[in-house]
Amino acid sequence: MSETVSVPHGLPMERDAGPFDPPREITRLREARPVSPMVFPDGHEGWLVTGYDAARQLLADTRFSSRQDLGILHMPYETPNMPTPTEPSPQVPGMFIAMDPPDHTRLRRMLTGAFTVKRMKMLEERIIEITERQLDELARLAPPVDLVREFALPVPSLVICELLGVPYADRETFQVNSAKFLVKDASLDEKMAAYNALNTYLTELVTDKRAAPGDDILSDLARQDELTTEELTGIAFLLLLAGHETTANMLALGAFALLEHPEQLAELRANPDLMPGAVEELMRYLSIADIFFRYAAEDIELGGETIPEGSTVIVSLLAANRDPKRFDNPDDLDIHRKARGHLSFGHGVHQCLGQQLARIEMRAGFTGLLRRFPTLELAIPASEVRLRTDMNIYGVHELPVTWTDTAR
């Protein structure tokens, strides 16, 4: 039976099935028609992809363009809840998340050496050191404390600042503005004010790196003459935003999920060797970065449907990661699951560049937190935890926790 999705007020984004689960409407659409026609708030027609196989195929097919200057698409990280622009967005220099090959390939190739598995493994000891130091700070506080402010946000911020060569003392500047930029219902003026503030700060930073490079990723890039200052600033914007926002929200929401699954939390405490698999499962289960846009550069067959050239296509990674055709009992958190193959880092040429870094941070963060705080628990009822339903990267605004003792 054919089913058309009509979304007069934006996509069904409310996680009404629980804090960790997809919206019921998205789940229903995936079961009815994994590649569904939809109507945007302004009346123009597009497509919504919710099935795992179709999402993976779309992400691997570069005929589904990421370029926002080709059609009616949104700025990076903007959501379907915003009014759809009626004019194409101009390309932003260095913003390779919104580029196709060969432009995307040229910029990404310059970064692949910085994020190799080998280099990340070399950084692992340093990341563990940063994590343990922050856990020391946390243990000195009198509970209850906000785990977001005191742990989940500082750890990835410290790591990405050190990696990129961004002064950690400047974190207020980029954390406040990146948070404003990611508010779903902020006006375009508010978003642009936050973007421009970040852009101004990063332009000054990369200009300084060009004049006096150090031992960090931005300095390495600054030494490459073929990169313009505008491109370098755009790259810095992406890496800084993605490098702390995503991991911070995974650490906080993941801790919340584990506290709500005490048997699995106890197993992880007893057997830390389960942590690498648990991290993959938490990423699949939580899917904090959910909605992505593509633009059909030609007529394309996808999931038994014909996507006409010029169509705006939205893919829900959260829905795809909960597809029962790919994962058994997908709405259960199961730390023993073989969750590799999840789409939380994307797929294809745009697959997350920093995925190994994120994995190391999460393994270190969760392992250290569970070891050091054996009696960790929520300080408020789970129903009172403030969820980031208003943000483009899902998580919690605060996570008040308490404990009765600590360990080394």
Short mmCIF file of C-alpha atoms in Angstrom, two decimals:
data_model
loop_
_atom_site.label_atom_id
_atom_site.label_comp_id
_atom_site.label_asym_id
_atom_site.label_seq_id
_atom_site.Cartn_x
_atom_site.Cartn_y
_atom_site.Cartn_z
CA MET A 1 0.00 0.00 0.00
CA SER A 2 1.45 3.37 -1.05
CA GLU A 3 1.91 5.89 1.71
CA THR A 4 2.85 9.55 1.38
CA VAL A 5 4.35 11.36 4.31
CA SER A 6 2.90 14.79 4.92
CA VAL A 7 4.83 16.91 7.38
CA PRO A 8 3.19 20.34 7.53
CA HIS A 9 5.14 21.25 10.68
CA GLY A 10 8.43 19.49 9.99
CA LEU A 11 9.55 15.91 10.42
CA PRO A 12 8.15 13.85 13.31
CA MET A 13 11.17 14.36 15.59
CA GLU A 14 9.69 14.05 19.09
CA ARG A 15 11.13 10.96 20.79
CA ASP A 16 7.72 10.02 22.12
CA ALA A 17 8.54 6.33 22.62
CA GLY A 18 11.13 7.11 25.31
CA PRO A 19 14.34 9.12 25.71
CA PHE A 20 16.45 6.60 23.77
CA ASP A 21 13.98 5.49 21.08
CA PRO A 22 12.97 6.80 17.64
CA PRO A 23 9.73 8.75 17.23
CA ARG A 24 6.82 6.32 16.85
CA GLU A 25 5.86 7.94 13.55
CA ILE A 26 9.34 7.38 12.08
CA THR A 27 9.20 3.71 13.13
CA ARG A 28 5.76 3.34 11.54
CA LEU A 29 6.99 4.93 8.30
CA ARG A 30 9.99 2.59 8.11
CA GLU A 31 7.71 -0.42 8.46
CA ALA A 32 5.22 0.88 5.89
CA ARG A 33 7.59 2.28 3.26
CA PRO A 34 11.35 2.58 3.98
CA VAL A 35 11.75 5.12 1.16
CA SER A 36 8.75 7.44 1.46
CA PRO A 37 7.66 10.52 -0.46
CA MET A 38 7.24 13.46 1.88
CA VAL A 39 6.00 17.02 1.69
CA PHE A 40 8.08 19.84 3.19
CA PRO A 41 6.44 22.64 5.19
CA ASP A 42 6.64 24.98 2.18
CA GLY A 43 4.80 22.44 0.01
CA HIS A 44 7.65 21.12 -2.14
CA GLU A 45 8.01 17.34 -2.37
CA GLY A 46 11.00 15.27 -1.33
CA TRP A 47 11.83 11.87 0.12
CA LEU A 48 12.47 10.37 3.55
CA VAL A 49 14.72 7.29 3.90
CA THR A 50 14.29 5.24 7.08
CA GLY A 51 15.31 1.66 6.13
CA TYR A 52 18.86 0.44 6.81
CA ASP A 53 19.61 -1.00 3.36
CA ALA A 54 18.28 2.06 1.55
CA ALA A 55 20.13 4.45 3.89
CA ARG A 56 23.42 2.61 3.41
CA GLN A 57 22.94 2.56 -0.37
CA LEU A 58 22.12 6.29 -0.43
CA LEU A 59 25.17 7.23 1.65
CA ALA A 60 27.45 5.20 -0.63
CA ASP A 61 26.05 6.67 -3.87
CA THR A 62 27.68 10.01 -4.77
CA ARG A 63 24.84 10.71 -7.22
CA PHE A 64 23.06 11.72 -4.03
CA SER A 65 24.91 15.00 -3.75
CA SER A 66 25.91 16.74 -0.52
CA ARG A 67 26.30 20.09 -2.27
CA GLN A 68 23.90 22.71 -1.03
CA ASP A 69 24.52 25.04 -3.94
CA LEU A 70 22.83 22.58 -6.32
CA GLY A 71 19.34 22.65 -4.93
CA ILE A 72 16.97 23.61 -2.19
CA LEU A 73 18.94 22.27 0.75
CA HIS A 74 19.75 23.47 4.23
CA MET A 75 22.91 24.80 5.79
CA PRO A 76 25.05 22.15 7.51
CA TYR A 77 23.34 20.86 10.66
CA GLU A 78 20.08 22.69 9.87
CA THR A 79 16.96 20.60 10.28
CA PRO A 80 13.64 19.95 8.56
CA ASN A 81 11.92 21.83 11.37
CA MET A 82 13.27 25.03 9.83
CA PRO A 83 11.47 26.61 6.87
CA THR A 84 13.02 25.28 3.70
CA PRO A 85 15.12 27.90 1.88
CA THR A 86 13.79 28.86 -1.53
CA GLU A 87 17.26 29.65 -2.87
CA PRO A 88 20.27 27.34 -3.05
CA SER A 89 22.85 27.92 -0.31
CA PRO A 90 26.26 29.04 -1.56
CA GLN A 91 29.19 26.70 -0.95
CA VAL A 92 31.22 27.53 2.15
CA PRO A 93 34.99 27.23 1.60
CA GLY A 94 36.48 24.28 3.48
CA MET A 95 33.10 22.88 4.54
CA PHE A 96 33.81 19.51 2.93
CA ILE A 97 30.79 17.86 4.59
CA ALA A 98 28.74 19.80 2.01
CA MET A 99 30.93 18.96 -1.02
CA ASP A 100 31.14 16.17 -3.57
CA PRO A 101 34.21 14.64 -5.20
CA PRO A 102 36.60 15.90 -6.47
CA ASP A 103 36.41 18.99 -4.19
CA HIS A 104 35.55 16.83 -1.19
CA THR A 105 38.33 14.38 -2.04
CA ARG A 106 40.97 17.14 -2.28
CA LEU A 107 40.21 18.53 1.18
CA ARG A 108 39.57 15.23 2.93
CA ARG A 109 42.81 13.74 1.60
CA MET A 110 44.73 16.48 3.43
CA LEU A 111 43.21 15.32 6.71
CA THR A 112 43.33 11.53 6.43
CA GLY A 113 46.94 11.40 7.64
CA ALA A 114 45.98 13.26 10.80
CA PHE A 115 43.23 10.79 11.69
CA THR A 116 44.75 7.41 10.83
CA VAL A 117 44.04 4.48 13.17
CA LYS A 118 47.77 4.30 13.91
CA ARG A 119 48.00 7.96 14.93
CA MET A 120 44.87 7.67 17.04
CA LYS A 121 46.31 4.61 18.82
CA MET A 122 49.43 6.66 19.57
CA LEU A 123 47.17 9.30 21.13
CA GLU A 124 45.28 6.76 23.22
CA GLU A 125 47.54 7.04 26.29
CA ARG A 126 47.21 10.82 26.23
CA ILE A 127 43.41 10.59 25.92
CA ILE A 128 43.28 8.19 28.89
CA GLU A 129 45.47 10.61 30.86
CA ILE A 130 43.13 13.55 30.07
CA THR A 131 40.10 11.40 31.01
CA GLU A 132 41.59 10.24 34.31
CA ARG A 133 42.57 13.79 35.26
CA GLN A 134 39.01 14.95 34.68
CA LEU A 135 37.73 12.02 36.75
CA ASP A 136 40.05 13.17 39.56
CA GLU A 137 38.41 16.60 39.36
CA LEU A 138 34.96 15.00 39.40
CA ALA A 139 35.80 12.87 42.47
CA ARG A 140 36.81 15.99 44.42
CA LEU A 141 33.33 17.49 44.04
CA ALA A 142 30.52 16.97 46.52
CA PRO A 143 27.61 15.24 44.77
CA PRO A 144 25.16 15.81 43.24
CA VAL A 145 26.97 17.18 40.20
CA ASP A 146 26.11 17.72 36.55
CA LEU A 147 27.99 15.02 34.62
CA VAL A 148 27.73 17.03 31.40
CA ARG A 149 29.47 20.11 32.78
CA GLU A 150 32.03 18.30 34.91
CA PHE A 151 32.96 15.37 32.67
CA ALA A 152 31.17 14.70 29.37
CA LEU A 153 31.87 18.14 27.88
CA PRO A 154 35.38 18.84 29.25
CA VAL A 155 36.96 15.55 28.10
CA PRO A 156 36.30 15.82 24.34
CA SER A 157 36.86 19.58 24.48
CA LEU A 158 40.30 19.09 26.04
CA VAL A 159 41.15 16.38 23.50
CA ILE A 160 40.04 18.27 20.39
CA CYS A 161 41.66 21.52 21.60
CA GLU A 162 44.97 19.73 22.09
CA LEU A 163 44.69 17.92 18.76
CA LEU A 164 43.76 20.98 16.72
CA GLY A 165 45.91 23.48 18.62
CA VAL A 166 42.98 25.51 19.97
CA PRO A 167 43.65 27.18 23.35
CA TYR A 168 41.45 25.43 25.93
CA ALA A 169 41.05 28.78 27.67
CA ASP A 170 38.95 29.84 24.65
CA ARG A 171 36.46 27.01 25.16
CA GLU A 172 33.69 29.37 26.35
CA THR A 173 33.80 31.12 22.98
CA PHE A 174 33.39 28.02 20.86
CA GLN A 175 31.16 26.01 23.22
CA VAL A 176 28.59 28.79 23.61
CA ASN A 177 28.48 29.62 19.91
CA SER A 178 28.48 26.03 18.69
CA ALA A 179 25.55 25.31 21.04
CA LYS A 180 23.65 28.33 19.66
CA PHE A 181 24.38 27.19 16.11
CA LEU A 182 22.85 23.77 16.83
CA VAL A 183 19.54 25.00 18.29
CA LYS A 184 16.84 23.66 15.96
CA ASP A 185 14.34 26.48 16.17
CA ALA A 186 16.79 29.37 16.36
CA SER A 187 16.16 32.05 13.76
CA LEU A 188 18.48 32.33 10.79
CA ASP A 189 19.80 35.59 12.27
CA GLU A 190 20.66 33.84 15.54
CA LYS A 191 22.34 30.95 13.73
CA MET A 192 24.34 33.30 11.51
CA ALA A 193 25.42 35.41 14.51
CA ALA A 194 26.79 32.27 16.21
CA TYR A 195 28.39 31.07 12.96
CA ASN A 196 30.00 34.46 12.30
CA ALA A 197 31.36 34.67 15.85
CA LEU A 198 32.94 31.22 15.49
CA ASN A 199 34.19 32.05 12.03
CA THR A 200 35.83 35.29 13.20
CA TYR A 201 37.53 33.50 16.10
CA LEU A 202 38.80 30.66 13.89
CA THR A 203 39.98 33.00 11.12
CA GLU A 204 42.21 34.75 13.66
CA LEU A 205 43.41 31.41 15.00
CA VAL A 206 44.37 29.92 11.61
CA THR A 207 46.01 33.20 10.58
CA ASP A 208 48.18 32.92 13.69
CA LYS A 209 48.95 29.29 12.81
CA ARG A 210 50.11 30.39 9.36
CA ALA A 211 52.43 32.95 10.93
CA ALA A 212 53.77 30.67 13.69
CA PRO A 213 52.77 26.99 13.21
CA GLY A 214 52.98 24.60 16.15
CA ASP A 215 52.68 20.84 16.60
CA ASP A 216 48.98 20.32 15.91
CA ILE A 217 46.58 19.46 13.08
CA LEU A 218 45.62 23.05 12.19
CA SER A 219 49.31 23.99 12.01
CA ASP A 220 49.98 21.02 9.72
CA LEU A 221 47.18 22.22 7.44
CA ALA A 222 48.36 25.84 7.66
CA ARG A 223 51.68 24.78 6.15
CA GLN A 224 49.88 23.65 2.98
CA ASP A 225 49.97 26.60 0.59
CA GLU A 226 47.18 25.25 -1.61
CA LEU A 227 44.68 25.77 1.21
CA THR A 228 43.27 29.29 1.39
CA THR A 229 42.69 30.89 4.79
CA GLU A 230 38.93 30.64 4.12
CA GLU A 231 39.22 26.90 3.43
CA LEU A 232 41.36 26.37 6.51
CA THR A 233 38.81 28.25 8.62
CA GLY A 234 35.95 26.12 7.23
CA ILE A 235 37.85 22.91 8.01
CA ALA A 236 38.63 24.15 11.53
CA PHE A 237 34.93 24.98 12.05
CA LEU A 238 33.85 21.45 11.09
CA LEU A 239 36.51 19.66 13.11
CA LEU A 240 35.99 21.76 16.24
CA LEU A 241 32.19 21.50 16.12
CA ALA A 242 32.12 17.78 15.38
CA GLY A 243 35.07 17.02 17.65
CA HIS A 244 33.47 18.08 20.90
CA GLU A 245 29.70 18.24 20.37
CA THR A 246 29.17 14.66 19.21
CA THR A 247 31.44 12.89 21.71
CA ALA A 248 30.24 15.04 24.61
CA ASN A 249 26.64 14.08 23.90
CA MET A 250 27.52 10.40 23.46
CA LEU A 251 29.33 10.35 26.82
CA ALA A 252 26.42 11.98 28.64
CA LEU A 253 23.55 10.18 26.92
CA GLY A 254 25.48 6.89 27.02
CA ALA A 255 25.97 7.24 30.78
CA PHE A 256 22.23 7.95 31.15
CA ALA A 257 21.37 4.86 29.06
CA LEU A 258 23.69 2.62 31.10
CA LEU A 259 22.28 3.93 34.39
CA GLU A 260 18.83 3.03 33.05
CA HIS A 261 20.10 -0.51 32.22
CA PRO A 262 21.73 -1.48 35.54
CA GLU A 263 22.28 -5.16 34.69
CA GLN A 264 24.31 -4.27 31.61
CA LEU A 265 26.15 -1.56 33.52
CA ALA A 266 27.10 -4.14 36.19
CA GLU A 267 28.37 -6.50 33.49
CA LEU A 268 30.54 -3.76 32.00
CA ARG A 269 31.97 -2.95 35.43
CA ALA A 270 32.78 -6.61 36.01
CA ASN A 271 34.24 -7.15 32.55
CA PRO A 272 35.78 -4.02 30.95
CA ASP A 273 36.80 -6.15 27.94
CA LEU A 274 33.17 -5.81 26.82
CA MET A 275 33.60 -2.04 26.44
CA PRO A 276 34.63 -1.84 22.73
CA GLY A 277 31.49 -3.75 21.69
CA ALA A 278 29.37 -1.79 24.16
CA VAL A 279 30.55 1.50 22.63
CA GLU A 280 29.46 0.32 19.16
CA GLU A 281 26.10 -0.74 20.55
CA LEU A 282 25.57 2.55 22.39
CA MET A 283 26.28 4.47 19.18
CA ARG A 284 23.79 2.34 17.26
CA TYR A 285 21.19 2.48 20.00
CA LEU A 286 21.40 6.24 20.61
CA SER A 287 22.21 7.61 17.11
CA ILE A 288 22.70 11.16 18.38
CA ALA A 289 23.33 12.63 14.90
CA ASP A 290 20.19 11.57 13.11
CA ILE A 291 19.03 13.63 10.13
CA PHE A 292 21.15 14.20 6.99
CA PHE A 293 20.30 15.76 3.64
CA ARG A 294 21.16 14.70 0.11
CA TYR A 295 20.14 16.00 -3.32
CA ALA A 296 19.44 13.68 -6.28
CA ALA A 297 21.72 14.79 -9.12
CA GLU A 298 19.85 12.49 -11.54
CA ASP A 299 16.96 10.00 -11.50
CA ILE A 300 18.01 7.23 -9.08
CA GLU A 301 16.41 3.93 -8.07
CA LEU A 302 16.41 3.45 -4.30
CA GLY A 303 14.55 0.86 -2.26
CA GLY A 304 12.15 0.10 -5.08
CA GLU A 305 11.33 3.76 -5.62
CA THR A 306 12.44 6.18 -8.35
CA ILE A 307 13.90 9.34 -6.85
CA PRO A 308 13.54 12.05 -9.52
CA GLU A 309 16.44 14.33 -10.36
CA GLY A 310 16.32 17.47 -8.25
CA SER A 311 14.68 15.82 -5.23
CA THR A 312 15.69 16.70 -1.69
CA VAL A 313 16.25 13.45 0.21
CA ILE A 314 16.39 13.17 4.00
CA VAL A 315 17.91 10.11 5.65
CA SER A 316 17.27 9.16 9.28
CA LEU A 317 20.26 7.28 10.70
CA LEU A 318 18.33 6.68 13.93
CA ALA A 319 15.56 4.86 12.05
CA ALA A 320 18.10 2.90 9.96
CA ASN A 321 20.05 1.82 13.05
CA ARG A 322 16.83 0.49 14.58
CA ASP A 323 15.75 -1.46 11.47
CA PRO A 324 14.72 -5.00 12.51
CA LYS A 325 15.70 -6.23 9.04
CA ARG A 326 19.33 -5.47 10.00
CA PHE A 327 19.45 -5.82 13.81
CA ASP A 328 17.50 -8.36 15.90
CA ASN A 329 15.42 -6.77 18.65
CA PRO A 330 16.79 -3.37 17.60
CA ASP A 331 15.04 -1.39 20.34
CA ASP A 332 16.92 -3.32 23.05
CA LEU A 333 20.28 -2.11 24.33
CA ASP A 334 22.48 -5.22 24.22
CA ILE A 335 26.18 -4.79 25.01
CA HIS A 336 26.86 -8.29 23.63
CA ARG A 337 25.46 -7.38 20.21
CA LYS A 338 27.78 -7.31 17.21
CA ALA A 339 26.74 -3.78 16.26
CA ARG A 340 29.52 -3.09 13.73
CA GLY A 341 27.88 -1.97 10.53
CA HIS A 342 25.75 0.63 12.29
CA LEU A 343 25.48 3.94 10.43
CA SER A 344 26.15 6.33 13.32
CA PHE A 345 29.40 7.45 11.69
CA GLY A 346 27.73 7.57 8.28
CA HIS A 347 28.91 5.51 5.32
CA GLY A 348 30.65 6.13 2.02
CA VAL A 349 32.92 9.07 1.19
CA HIS A 350 31.48 11.21 4.01
CA GLN A 351 31.98 8.61 6.74
CA CYS A 352 33.17 10.37 9.90
CA LEU A 353 36.84 11.24 9.73
CA GLY A 354 37.27 11.24 13.50
CA GLN A 355 35.51 7.96 14.24
CA GLN A 356 38.58 6.24 15.73
CA LEU A 357 39.22 9.25 17.96
CA ALA A 358 35.59 9.17 19.14
CA ARG A 359 35.79 5.43 19.88
CA ILE A 360 38.93 5.87 21.97
CA GLU A 361 37.39 8.77 23.92
CA MET A 362 34.21 6.81 24.61
CA ARG A 363 36.06 3.64 25.67
CA ALA A 364 38.28 5.67 28.00
CA GLY A 365 35.39 7.77 29.29
CA PHE A 366 32.93 4.98 30.07
CA THR A 367 35.59 2.60 31.43
CA GLY A 368 37.03 5.24 33.75
CA LEU A 369 33.64 6.51 34.89
CA LEU A 370 32.32 3.05 35.79
CA ARG A 371 35.54 2.06 37.57
CA ARG A 372 35.98 5.26 39.57
CA PHE A 373 32.32 5.63 40.59
CA PRO A 374 31.00 2.16 41.48
CA THR A 375 27.87 3.61 43.12
CA LEU A 376 27.06 6.19 40.44
CA GLU A 377 23.34 6.87 40.05
CA LEU A 378 20.97 9.56 38.85
CA ALA A 379 20.33 12.33 41.36
CA ILE A 380 16.87 13.03 39.91
CA PRO A 381 14.13 10.80 38.45
CA ALA A 382 14.92 9.73 34.86
CA SER A 383 11.73 11.47 33.69
CA GLU A 384 13.15 14.82 34.85
CA VAL A 385 16.39 14.62 32.83
CA ARG A 386 16.32 17.49 30.30
CA LEU A 387 16.72 15.98 26.82
CA ARG A 388 18.23 17.92 23.92
CA THR A 389 15.12 17.59 21.78
CA ASP A 390 15.68 21.24 20.81
CA MET A 391 19.13 20.57 19.36
CA ASN A 392 20.42 19.06 16.11
CA ILE A 393 22.71 16.70 18.00
CA TYR A 394 20.69 14.73 20.54
CA GLY A 395 21.73 14.22 24.14
CA VAL A 396 20.98 15.70 27.54
CA HIS A 397 21.37 19.30 28.66
CA GLU A 398 22.35 18.22 32.16
CA LEU A 399 22.75 14.87 33.87
CA PRO A 400 22.65 15.31 37.67
CA VAL A 401 24.37 12.31 39.29
CA THR A 402 25.39 11.28 42.76
CA TRP A 403 27.49 8.57 44.45
CA THR A 404 28.41 7.34 47.92
CA ASP A 405 32.02 6.32 47.30
CA THR A 406 34.79 6.39 44.73
CA ALA A 407 37.56 4.02 43.72
CA ARG A 408 40.87 4.28 41.90
#
